[in-house]
Amino acid sequence: MMQKHCCEDMDYHANFTCDIHEDPFDCPDKLIIYNEKKKDYGLIIHDGGSSHIEIGFCPWCGSAL
Ligand SMILES: [Zn+2]
Ligand SMILES: [Zn+2]
C-alpha cells in the first residue's frame, strides 16, 4: 500500500469516502478534507454548510503538513 500522507491515520481520513454521502460535508464520518491541488488539509466543521478549518499540523501524529 502506498502511503502519501504523514501517517496511517491521516491516510485513512484524507482518503475516506462514504457510500452514503456524496458530498463530504454531509458525512459525519468524514473529518478531513484534502485539497490535492493546493496540498491543503482542512478539518471539516459539520455545521450544515461547507466550512472547514485549515490545519498546519496533523491531529494524529503532529507532523507539519
Ligand atoms: Zn499524521
Ligand atoms: Zn457518510
PDB file of N, CA, C and O and ligand atoms in Angstrom:
ATOM      1  N   MET A   1       0.837  -1.206   0.000  1.00  0.00           N
ATOM      2  CA  MET A   1       0.000   0.000   0.000  1.00  0.00           C
ATOM      3  C   MET A   1       0.871   1.255   0.000  1.00  0.00           C
ATOM      4  O   MET A   1       1.826   1.364   0.760  1.00  0.00           O
ATOM      5  N   MET A   2       0.531   2.176  -0.876  1.00  0.00           N
ATOM      6  CA  MET A   2       1.306   3.402  -0.946  1.00  0.00           C
ATOM      7  C   MET A   2       0.725   4.437   0.007  1.00  0.00           C
ATOM      8  O   MET A   2      -0.459   4.735  -0.026  1.00  0.00           O
ATOM      9  N   GLN A   3       1.583   4.973   0.832  1.00  0.00           N
ATOM     10  CA  GLN A   3       1.135   5.989   1.771  1.00  0.00           C
ATOM     11  C   GLN A   3       1.686   7.334   1.367  1.00  0.00           C
ATOM     12  O   GLN A   3       2.887   7.510   1.272  1.00  0.00           O
ATOM     13  N   LYS A   4       0.809   8.290   1.109  1.00  0.00           N
ATOM     14  CA  LYS A   4       1.308   9.584   0.669  1.00  0.00           C
ATOM     15  C   LYS A   4       1.086  10.670   1.700  1.00  0.00           C
ATOM     16  O   LYS A   4       1.512  11.791   1.539  1.00  0.00           O
ATOM     17  N   HIS A   5       0.436  10.297   2.795  1.00  0.00           N
ATOM     18  CA  HIS A   5       0.236  11.278   3.851  1.00  0.00           C
ATOM     19  C   HIS A   5       1.193  10.965   4.995  1.00  0.00           C
ATOM     20  O   HIS A   5       1.926   9.976   4.953  1.00  0.00           O
ATOM     21  N   CYS A   6       1.152  11.801   6.033  1.00  0.00           N
ATOM     22  CA  CYS A   6       2.158  11.707   7.091  1.00  0.00           C
ATOM     23  C   CYS A   6       2.067  10.427   7.914  1.00  0.00           C
ATOM     24  O   CYS A   6       3.069   9.938   8.419  1.00  0.00           O
ATOM     25  N   CYS A   7       0.888   9.874   8.080  1.00  0.00           N
ATOM     26  CA  CYS A   7       0.735   8.687   8.904  1.00  0.00           C
ATOM     27  C   CYS A   7      -0.489   7.888   8.452  1.00  0.00           C
ATOM     28  O   CYS A   7      -1.272   8.367   7.640  1.00  0.00           O
ATOM     29  N   GLU A   8      -0.645   6.715   8.990  1.00  0.00           N
ATOM     30  CA  GLU A   8      -1.762   5.849   8.596  1.00  0.00           C
ATOM     31  C   GLU A   8      -3.116   6.487   8.875  1.00  0.00           C
ATOM     32  O   GLU A   8      -4.055   6.344   8.098  1.00  0.00           O
ATOM     33  N   ASP A   9      -3.208   7.180  10.008  1.00  0.00           N
ATOM     34  CA  ASP A   9      -4.477   7.808  10.362  1.00  0.00           C
ATOM     35  C   ASP A   9      -4.864   8.880   9.352  1.00  0.00           C
ATOM     36  O   ASP A   9      -5.997   8.943   8.892  1.00  0.00           O
ATOM     37  N   MET A  10      -3.899   9.724   9.007  1.00  0.00           N
ATOM     38  CA  MET A  10      -4.178  10.776   8.038  1.00  0.00           C
ATOM     39  C   MET A  10      -4.489  10.174   6.676  1.00  0.00           C
ATOM     40  O   MET A  10      -5.371  10.649   5.968  1.00  0.00           O
ATOM     41  N   ASP A  11      -3.762   9.147   6.320  1.00  0.00           N
ATOM     42  CA  ASP A  11      -4.005   8.444   5.068  1.00  0.00           C
ATOM     43  C   ASP A  11      -5.451   7.970   5.003  1.00  0.00           C
ATOM     44  O   ASP A  11      -6.144   8.158   4.012  1.00  0.00           O
ATOM     45  N   TYR A  12      -5.872   7.372   6.091  1.00  0.00           N
ATOM     46  CA  TYR A  12      -7.233   6.846   6.163  1.00  0.00           C
ATOM     47  C   TYR A  12      -8.249   7.972   6.024  1.00  0.00           C
ATOM     48  O   TYR A  12      -9.176   7.892   5.219  1.00  0.00           O
ATOM     49  N   HIS A  13      -8.080   9.017   6.794  1.00  0.00           N
ATOM     50  CA  HIS A  13      -9.091  10.076   6.827  1.00  0.00           C
ATOM     51  C   HIS A  13      -9.085  10.939   5.569  1.00  0.00           C
ATOM     52  O   HIS A  13     -10.140  11.357   5.095  1.00  0.00           O
ATOM     53  N   ALA A  14      -7.895  11.197   5.030  1.00  0.00           N
ATOM     54  CA  ALA A  14      -7.817  12.020   3.822  1.00  0.00           C
ATOM     55  C   ALA A  14      -8.409  11.277   2.622  1.00  0.00           C
ATOM     56  O   ALA A  14      -8.956  11.888   1.706  1.00  0.00           O
ATOM     57  N   ASN A  15      -8.295   9.952   2.634  1.00  0.00           N
ATOM     58  CA  ASN A  15      -8.798   9.160   1.507  1.00  0.00           C
ATOM     59  C   ASN A  15     -10.197   8.594   1.736  1.00  0.00           C
ATOM     60  O   ASN A  15     -10.749   7.937   0.866  1.00  0.00           O
ATOM     61  N   PHE A  16     -10.723   8.846   2.926  1.00  0.00           N
ATOM     62  CA  PHE A  16     -12.000   8.263   3.284  1.00  0.00           C
ATOM     63  C   PHE A  16     -13.114   8.699   2.331  1.00  0.00           C
ATOM     64  O   PHE A  16     -13.279   9.884   2.052  1.00  0.00           O
ATOM     65  N   THR A  17     -13.847   7.739   1.800  1.00  0.00           N
ATOM     66  CA  THR A  17     -15.038   8.080   1.024  1.00  0.00           C
ATOM     67  C   THR A  17     -16.216   7.295   1.574  1.00  0.00           C
ATOM     68  O   THR A  17     -16.076   6.143   1.977  1.00  0.00           O
ATOM     69  N   CYS A  18     -17.348   7.931   1.587  1.00  0.00           N
ATOM     70  CA  CYS A  18     -18.560   7.338   2.142  1.00  0.00           C
ATOM     71  C   CYS A  18     -19.482   6.898   1.017  1.00  0.00           C
ATOM     72  O   CYS A  18     -19.595   7.568   0.003  1.00  0.00           O
ATOM     73  N   ASP A  19     -20.103   5.742   1.204  1.00  0.00           N
ATOM     74  CA  ASP A  19     -21.039   5.228   0.198  1.00  0.00           C
ATOM     75  C   ASP A  19     -22.375   5.968   0.231  1.00  0.00           C
ATOM     76  O   ASP A  19     -23.106   5.998  -0.750  1.00  0.00           O
ATOM     77  N   ILE A  20     -22.676   6.522   1.382  1.00  0.00           N
ATOM     78  CA  ILE A  20     -23.996   7.131   1.562  1.00  0.00           C
ATOM     79  C   ILE A  20     -24.010   8.607   1.167  1.00  0.00           C
ATOM     80  O   ILE A  20     -24.901   9.059   0.470  1.00  0.00           O
ATOM     81  N   HIS A  21     -22.987   9.320   1.629  1.00  0.00           N
ATOM     82  CA  HIS A  21     -22.956  10.758   1.393  1.00  0.00           C
ATOM     83  C   HIS A  21     -22.016  11.113   0.247  1.00  0.00           C
ATOM     84  O   HIS A  21     -20.811  10.914   0.337  1.00  0.00           O
ATOM     85  N   GLU A  22     -22.600  11.666  -0.800  1.00  0.00           N
ATOM     86  CA  GLU A  22     -21.808  12.047  -1.967  1.00  0.00           C
ATOM     87  C   GLU A  22     -20.951  13.261  -1.643  1.00  0.00           C
ATOM     88  O   GLU A  22     -19.804  13.361  -2.047  1.00  0.00           O
ATOM     89  N   ASP A  23     -21.537  14.185  -0.910  1.00  0.00           N
ATOM     90  CA  ASP A  23     -20.844  15.397  -0.508  1.00  0.00           C
ATOM     91  C   ASP A  23     -20.148  15.152   0.834  1.00  0.00           C
ATOM     92  O   ASP A  23     -20.805  14.819   1.818  1.00  0.00           O
ATOM     93  N   PRO A  24     -18.833  15.290   0.869  1.00  0.00           N
ATOM     94  CA  PRO A  24     -18.113  15.022   2.121  1.00  0.00           C
ATOM     95  C   PRO A  24     -18.590  15.877   3.286  1.00  0.00           C
ATOM     96  O   PRO A  24     -18.488  15.460   4.440  1.00  0.00           O
ATOM     97  N   PHE A  25     -19.107  17.055   2.963  1.00  0.00           N
ATOM     98  CA  PHE A  25     -19.575  17.942   4.027  1.00  0.00           C
ATOM     99  C   PHE A  25     -20.889  17.451   4.650  1.00  0.00           C
ATOM    100  O   PHE A  25     -21.299  17.930   5.693  1.00  0.00           O
ATOM    101  N   ASP A  26     -21.547  16.511   3.980  1.00  0.00           N
ATOM    102  CA  ASP A  26     -22.783  15.937   4.515  1.00  0.00           C
ATOM    103  C   ASP A  26     -22.502  14.730   5.402  1.00  0.00           C
ATOM    104  O   ASP A  26     -23.387  14.238   6.085  1.00  0.00           O
ATOM    105  N   CYS A  27     -21.297  14.218   5.351  1.00  0.00           N
ATOM    106  CA  CYS A  27     -20.997  12.978   6.038  1.00  0.00           C
ATOM    107  C   CYS A  27     -20.366  13.213   7.401  1.00  0.00           C
ATOM    108  O   CYS A  27     -19.290  13.800   7.505  1.00  0.00           O
ATOM    109  N   PRO A  28     -21.015  12.752   8.464  1.00  0.00           N
ATOM    110  CA  PRO A  28     -20.480  12.949   9.806  1.00  0.00           C
ATOM    111  C   PRO A  28     -19.204  12.146  10.071  1.00  0.00           C
ATOM    112  O   PRO A  28     -18.481  12.425  11.024  1.00  0.00           O
ATOM    113  N   ASP A  29     -18.935  11.148   9.230  1.00  0.00           N
ATOM    114  CA  ASP A  29     -17.738  10.321   9.420  1.00  0.00           C
ATOM    115  C   ASP A  29     -16.507  10.901   8.728  1.00  0.00           C
ATOM    116  O   ASP A  29     -15.383  10.445   8.940  1.00  0.00           O
ATOM    117  N   LYS A  30     -16.750  11.868   7.879  1.00  0.00           N
ATOM    118  CA  LYS A  30     -15.649  12.471   7.125  1.00  0.00           C
ATOM    119  C   LYS A  30     -15.081  13.641   7.927  1.00  0.00           C
ATOM    120  O   LYS A  30     -15.765  14.618   8.183  1.00  0.00           O
ATOM    121  N   LEU A  31     -13.827  13.516   8.331  1.00  0.00           N
ATOM    122  CA  LEU A  31     -13.235  14.527   9.208  1.00  0.00           C
ATOM    123  C   LEU A  31     -12.300  15.474   8.476  1.00  0.00           C
ATOM    124  O   LEU A  31     -12.204  16.646   8.797  1.00  0.00           O
ATOM    125  N   ILE A  32     -11.595  14.934   7.510  1.00  0.00           N
ATOM    126  CA  ILE A  32     -10.539  15.704   6.851  1.00  0.00           C
ATOM    127  C   ILE A  32     -10.858  15.887   5.378  1.00  0.00           C
ATOM    128  O   ILE A  32     -11.245  14.949   4.691  1.00  0.00           O
ATOM    129  N   ILE A  33     -10.715  17.107   4.925  1.00  0.00           N
ATOM    130  CA  ILE A  33     -10.842  17.373   3.504  1.00  0.00           C
ATOM    131  C   ILE A  33      -9.443  17.714   2.982  1.00  0.00           C
ATOM    132  O   ILE A  33      -8.725  18.507   3.581  1.00  0.00           O
ATOM    133  N   TYR A  34      -9.059  17.038   1.936  1.00  0.00           N
ATOM    134  CA  TYR A  34      -7.715  17.240   1.411  1.00  0.00           C
ATOM    135  C   TYR A  34      -7.794  17.827   0.006  1.00  0.00           C
ATOM    136  O   TYR A  34      -8.487  17.289  -0.852  1.00  0.00           O
ATOM    137  N   ASN A  35      -7.129  18.943  -0.181  1.00  0.00           N
ATOM    138  CA  ASN A  35      -7.100  19.579  -1.495  1.00  0.00           C
ATOM    139  C   ASN A  35      -5.833  19.163  -2.230  1.00  0.00           C
ATOM    140  O   ASN A  35      -4.731  19.600  -1.906  1.00  0.00           O
ATOM    141  N   GLU A  36      -6.023  18.276  -3.178  1.00  0.00           N
ATOM    142  CA  GLU A  36      -4.913  17.687  -3.923  1.00  0.00           C
ATOM    143  C   GLU A  36      -4.057  18.746  -4.610  1.00  0.00           C
ATOM    144  O   GLU A  36      -2.833  18.675  -4.608  1.00  0.00           O
ATOM    145  N   LYS A  37      -4.720  19.747  -5.189  1.00  0.00           N
ATOM    146  CA  LYS A  37      -4.007  20.794  -5.946  1.00  0.00           C
ATOM    147  C   LYS A  37      -3.160  21.663  -5.038  1.00  0.00           C
ATOM    148  O   LYS A  37      -2.005  21.928  -5.305  1.00  0.00           O
ATOM    149  N   LYS A  38      -3.789  22.122  -3.957  1.00  0.00           N
ATOM    150  CA  LYS A  38      -3.107  23.067  -3.082  1.00  0.00           C
ATOM    151  C   LYS A  38      -2.316  22.371  -1.982  1.00  0.00           C
ATOM    152  O   LYS A  38      -1.599  23.002  -1.216  1.00  0.00           O
ATOM    153  N   LYS A  39      -2.493  21.038  -1.873  1.00  0.00           N
ATOM    154  CA  LYS A  39      -1.866  20.256  -0.804  1.00  0.00           C
ATOM    155  C   LYS A  39      -2.241  20.809   0.573  1.00  0.00           C
ATOM    156  O   LYS A  39      -1.428  20.925   1.477  1.00  0.00           O
ATOM    157  N   ASP A  40      -3.502  21.177   0.656  1.00  0.00           N
ATOM    158  CA  ASP A  40      -4.045  21.752   1.880  1.00  0.00           C
ATOM    159  C   ASP A  40      -4.886  20.724   2.628  1.00  0.00           C
ATOM    160  O   ASP A  40      -5.651  19.990   2.018  1.00  0.00           O
ATOM    161  N   TYR A  41      -4.759  20.729   3.931  1.00  0.00           N
ATOM    162  CA  TYR A  41      -5.596  19.862   4.755  1.00  0.00           C
ATOM    163  C   TYR A  41      -6.572  20.725   5.544  1.00  0.00           C
ATOM    164  O   TYR A  41      -6.191  21.755   6.081  1.00  0.00           O
ATOM    165  N   GLY A  42      -7.797  20.301   5.590  1.00  0.00           N
ATOM    166  CA  GLY A  42      -8.788  21.040   6.356  1.00  0.00           C
ATOM    167  C   GLY A  42      -9.594  20.123   7.247  1.00  0.00           C
ATOM    168  O   GLY A  42      -9.845  18.962   6.913  1.00  0.00           O
ATOM    169  N   LEU A  43      -9.958  20.656   8.389  1.00  0.00           N
ATOM    170  CA  LEU A  43     -10.801  19.939   9.327  1.00  0.00           C
ATOM    171  C   LEU A  43     -12.238  20.381   9.073  1.00  0.00           C
ATOM    172  O   LEU A  43     -12.551  21.567   9.173  1.00  0.00           O
ATOM    173  N   ILE A  44     -13.099  19.434   8.729  1.00  0.00           N
ATOM    174  CA  ILE A  44     -14.473  19.779   8.368  1.00  0.00           C
ATOM    175  C   ILE A  44     -15.279  20.152   9.604  1.00  0.00           C
ATOM    176  O   ILE A  44     -15.239  19.460  10.612  1.00  0.00           O
ATOM    177  N   ILE A  45     -15.983  21.268   9.492  1.00  0.00           N
ATOM    178  CA  ILE A  45     -16.893  21.667  10.555  1.00  0.00           C
ATOM    179  C   ILE A  45     -18.297  21.315  10.091  1.00  0.00           C
ATOM    180  O   ILE A  45     -18.780  21.845   9.091  1.00  0.00           O
ATOM    181  N   HIS A  46     -18.913  20.387  10.800  1.00  0.00           N
ATOM    182  CA  HIS A  46     -20.229  19.931  10.366  1.00  0.00           C
ATOM    183  C   HIS A  46     -21.327  20.841  10.900  1.00  0.00           C
ATOM    184  O   HIS A  46     -21.988  20.548  11.885  1.00  0.00           O
ATOM    185  N   ASP A  47     -21.471  21.975  10.219  1.00  0.00           N
ATOM    186  CA  ASP A  47     -22.492  22.942  10.626  1.00  0.00           C
ATOM    187  C   ASP A  47     -23.581  23.049   9.571  1.00  0.00           C
ATOM    188  O   ASP A  47     -24.357  23.986   9.541  1.00  0.00           O
ATOM    189  N   GLY A  48     -23.616  22.083   8.662  1.00  0.00           N
ATOM    190  CA  GLY A  48     -24.627  22.091   7.619  1.00  0.00           C
ATOM    191  C   GLY A  48     -24.180  22.807   6.365  1.00  0.00           C
ATOM    192  O   GLY A  48     -24.811  22.716   5.327  1.00  0.00           O
ATOM    193  N   GLY A  49     -23.078  23.516   6.467  1.00  0.00           N
ATOM    194  CA  GLY A  49     -22.544  24.219   5.303  1.00  0.00           C
ATOM    195  C   GLY A  49     -21.320  23.508   4.778  1.00  0.00           C
ATOM    196  O   GLY A  49     -21.228  22.294   4.856  1.00  0.00           O
ATOM    197  N   SER A  50     -20.389  24.260   4.253  1.00  0.00           N
ATOM    198  CA  SER A  50     -19.175  23.633   3.735  1.00  0.00           C
ATOM    199  C   SER A  50     -17.948  24.304   4.333  1.00  0.00           C
ATOM    200  O   SER A  50     -16.978  24.579   3.645  1.00  0.00           O
ATOM    201  N   SER A  51     -18.010  24.587   5.638  1.00  0.00           N
ATOM    202  CA  SER A  51     -16.870  25.241   6.259  1.00  0.00           C
ATOM    203  C   SER A  51     -15.853  24.232   6.761  1.00  0.00           C
ATOM    204  O   SER A  51     -16.177  23.097   7.098  1.00  0.00           O
ATOM    205  N   HIS A  52     -14.600  24.668   6.750  1.00  0.00           N
ATOM    206  CA  HIS A  52     -13.533  23.857   7.302  1.00  0.00           C
ATOM    207  C   HIS A  52     -12.442  24.763   7.824  1.00  0.00           C
ATOM    208  O   HIS A  52     -12.327  25.909   7.421  1.00  0.00           O
ATOM    209  N   ILE A  53     -11.658  24.236   8.737  1.00  0.00           N
ATOM    210  CA  ILE A  53     -10.516  24.959   9.272  1.00  0.00           C
ATOM    211  C   ILE A  53      -9.261  24.375   8.656  1.00  0.00           C
ATOM    212  O   ILE A  53      -9.071  23.155   8.686  1.00  0.00           O
ATOM    213  N   GLU A  54      -8.452  25.222   8.090  1.00  0.00           N
ATOM    214  CA  GLU A  54      -7.184  24.723   7.564  1.00  0.00           C
ATOM    215  C   GLU A  54      -6.271  24.352   8.716  1.00  0.00           C
ATOM    216  O   GLU A  54      -6.163  25.084   9.692  1.00  0.00           O
ATOM    217  N   ILE A  55      -5.642  23.196   8.584  1.00  0.00           N
ATOM    218  CA  ILE A  55      -4.761  22.768   9.662  1.00  0.00           C
ATOM    219  C   ILE A  55      -3.321  22.654   9.161  1.00  0.00           C
ATOM    220  O   ILE A  55      -3.076  22.240   8.030  1.00  0.00           O
ATOM    221  N   GLY A  56      -2.390  23.063   9.986  1.00  0.00           N
ATOM    222  CA  GLY A  56      -0.980  23.063   9.612  1.00  0.00           C
ATOM    223  C   GLY A  56      -0.248  21.868  10.186  1.00  0.00           C
ATOM    224  O   GLY A  56       0.872  21.569   9.789  1.00  0.00           O
ATOM    225  N   PHE A  57      -0.901  21.192  11.129  1.00  0.00           N
ATOM    226  CA  PHE A  57      -0.282  20.027  11.767  1.00  0.00           C
ATOM    227  C   PHE A  57      -1.272  18.875  11.802  1.00  0.00           C
ATOM    228  O   PHE A  57      -2.464  19.087  11.967  1.00  0.00           O
ATOM    229  N   CYS A  58      -0.753  17.681  11.682  1.00  0.00           N
ATOM    230  CA  CYS A  58      -1.603  16.506  11.722  1.00  0.00           C
ATOM    231  C   CYS A  58      -2.137  16.310  13.141  1.00  0.00           C
ATOM    232  O   CYS A  58      -1.374  16.304  14.098  1.00  0.00           O
ATOM    233  N   PRO A  59      -3.475  16.155  13.260  1.00  0.00           N
ATOM    234  CA  PRO A  59      -4.052  15.953  14.599  1.00  0.00           C
ATOM    235  C   PRO A  59      -3.675  14.604  15.219  1.00  0.00           C
ATOM    236  O   PRO A  59      -3.823  14.411  16.422  1.00  0.00           O
ATOM    237  N   TRP A  60      -3.193  13.677  14.400  1.00  0.00           N
ATOM    238  CA  TRP A  60      -2.857  12.346  14.920  1.00  0.00           C
ATOM    239  C   TRP A  60      -1.383  12.195  15.265  1.00  0.00           C
ATOM    240  O   TRP A  60      -1.037  11.762  16.350  1.00  0.00           O
ATOM    241  N   CYS A  61      -0.507  12.550  14.336  1.00  0.00           N
ATOM    242  CA  CYS A  61       0.916  12.324  14.606  1.00  0.00           C
ATOM    243  C   CYS A  61       1.693  13.615  14.873  1.00  0.00           C
ATOM    244  O   CYS A  61       2.837  13.564  15.302  1.00  0.00           O
ATOM    245  N   GLY A  62       1.062  14.777  14.597  1.00  0.00           N
ATOM    246  CA  GLY A  62       1.702  16.045  14.915  1.00  0.00           C
ATOM    247  C   GLY A  62       2.678  16.567  13.872  1.00  0.00           C
ATOM    248  O   GLY A  62       3.302  17.596  14.068  1.00  0.00           O
ATOM    249  N   SER A  63       2.790  15.866  12.743  1.00  0.00           N
ATOM    250  CA  SER A  63       3.701  16.309  11.693  1.00  0.00           C
ATOM    251  C   SER A  63       3.193  17.583  11.048  1.00  0.00           C
ATOM    252  O   SER A  63       1.999  17.804  10.930  1.00  0.00           O
ATOM    253  N   ALA A  64       4.131  18.445  10.612  1.00  0.00           N
ATOM    254  CA  ALA A  64       3.759  19.619   9.835  1.00  0.00           C
ATOM    255  C   ALA A  64       3.234  19.152   8.482  1.00  0.00           C
ATOM    256  O   ALA A  64       3.813  18.272   7.858  1.00  0.00           O
ATOM    257  N   LEU A  65       2.134  19.732   8.057  1.00  0.00           N
ATOM    258  CA  LEU A  65       1.503  19.305   6.811  1.00  0.00           C
ATOM    259  C   LEU A  65       1.905  20.220   5.654  1.00  0.00           C
ATOM    260  O   LEU A  65       2.197  21.363   5.839  1.00  0.00           O
TER     261      LEU A  65
HETATM  262 ZN    ZN B   1      -0.087  12.272  10.644  1.00  0.00          ZN
HETATM  263 ZN    ZN B   2     -21.348   9.253   5.306  1.00  0.00          ZN
END
